[in-house]
Short mmCIF file of C-alpha atoms in Angstrom, two decimals:
data_model
loop_
_atom_site.label_atom_id
_atom_site.label_comp_id
_atom_site.label_asym_id
_atom_site.label_seq_id
_atom_site.Cartn_x
_atom_site.Cartn_y
_atom_site.Cartn_z
CA UNK A 1 -10.83 2.46 -5.13
CA UNK A 2 -8.53 -0.12 -6.69
CA UNK A 3 -6.99 2.52 -8.97
CA UNK A 4 -6.52 4.85 -5.99
CA UNK A 5 -4.68 2.16 -4.04
CA UNK A 6 -2.51 1.41 -7.06
CA UNK A 7 -1.66 5.09 -7.64
CA UNK A 8 -0.91 5.68 -3.96
CA UNK A 9 1.29 2.60 -3.66
CA UNK A 10 3.18 3.50 -6.83
CA UNK A 11 3.63 7.08 -5.69
CA UNK A 12 4.98 6.16 -2.27
CA UNK A 13 7.26 3.52 -3.75
CA UNK A 14 8.64 6.03 -6.27
CA UNK A 15 9.23 8.46 -3.42
CA UNK A 16 11.16 5.80 -1.51
CA UNK A 17 13.31 5.20 -4.60
CA UNK A 18 13.80 8.95 -5.09
CA UNK A 19 14.96 9.23 -1.47
CA UNK A 20 17.21 6.20 -2.02
CA UNK A 21 15.54 4.64 1.01
CA UNK A 22 15.78 0.91 0.41
CA UNK A 23 14.38 0.11 3.84
CA UNK A 24 11.20 2.04 3.12
CA UNK A 25 10.88 0.57 -0.37
CA UNK A 26 11.28 -2.95 1.00
CA UNK A 27 8.73 -2.25 3.72
CA UNK A 28 6.22 -0.95 1.16
CA UNK A 29 6.67 -3.99 -1.09
CA UNK A 30 6.27 -6.40 1.83
CA UNK A 31 3.19 -4.60 3.13
CA UNK A 32 1.65 -4.53 -0.35
CA UNK A 33 2.13 -8.29 -0.78
CA UNK A 34 0.60 -8.94 2.64
CA UNK A 35 -2.31 -6.63 1.88
CA UNK A 36 -2.96 -8.31 -1.48
CA UNK A 37 -3.21 -11.70 0.24
CA UNK A 38 -5.70 -10.26 2.72
CA UNK A 39 -7.65 -8.47 0.00
CA UNK A 40 -7.89 -11.64 -2.06
CA UNK A 41 -9.65 -13.36 0.83
CA UNK A 42 -12.54 -10.96 0.17
CA UNK A 43 -13.11 -12.63 -3.20
CA UNK A 44 -16.22 -10.95 -4.64
CA UNK A 45 -17.54 -9.52 -1.35
CA UNK A 46 -17.92 -5.85 -2.29
CA UNK A 47 -18.15 -4.58 1.29
CA UNK A 48 -15.04 -6.51 2.28
CA UNK A 49 -13.14 -5.22 -0.75
CA UNK A 50 -14.18 -1.63 -0.09
CA UNK A 51 -13.09 -1.80 3.56
CA UNK A 52 -9.83 -3.49 2.64
CA UNK A 53 -9.00 -0.81 0.08
CA UNK A 54 -9.96 2.04 2.37
CA UNK A 55 -7.79 0.55 5.12
CA UNK A 56 -4.88 0.20 2.67
CA UNK A 57 -5.21 3.81 1.54
CA UNK A 58 -5.14 4.90 5.18
CA UNK A 59 -2.07 2.76 5.82
CA UNK A 60 -0.30 4.10 2.75
CA UNK A 61 -1.02 7.68 3.76
CA UNK A 62 1.19 7.11 6.81
CA UNK A 63 3.99 5.32 4.94
CA UNK A 64 6.49 8.15 5.20
CA UNK A 65 5.68 9.10 8.79
CA UNK A 66 8.51 7.08 10.32
CA UNK A 67 11.05 8.13 7.70
#
């Protein structure tokens, strides 16, 4: 799942850059930093990590909805 989150985040960020949408790019970066802090709280708890990553993928899938 970690690779999926990374690919999704990178893809949406590249799309924001392609659209020259600095607001969206900034929002994605901020959300990613916040998510990483939350994910790191999971430490080595596999269930926590899995849920965190699934939630992030869901969040990323809606990144362009408002733009």
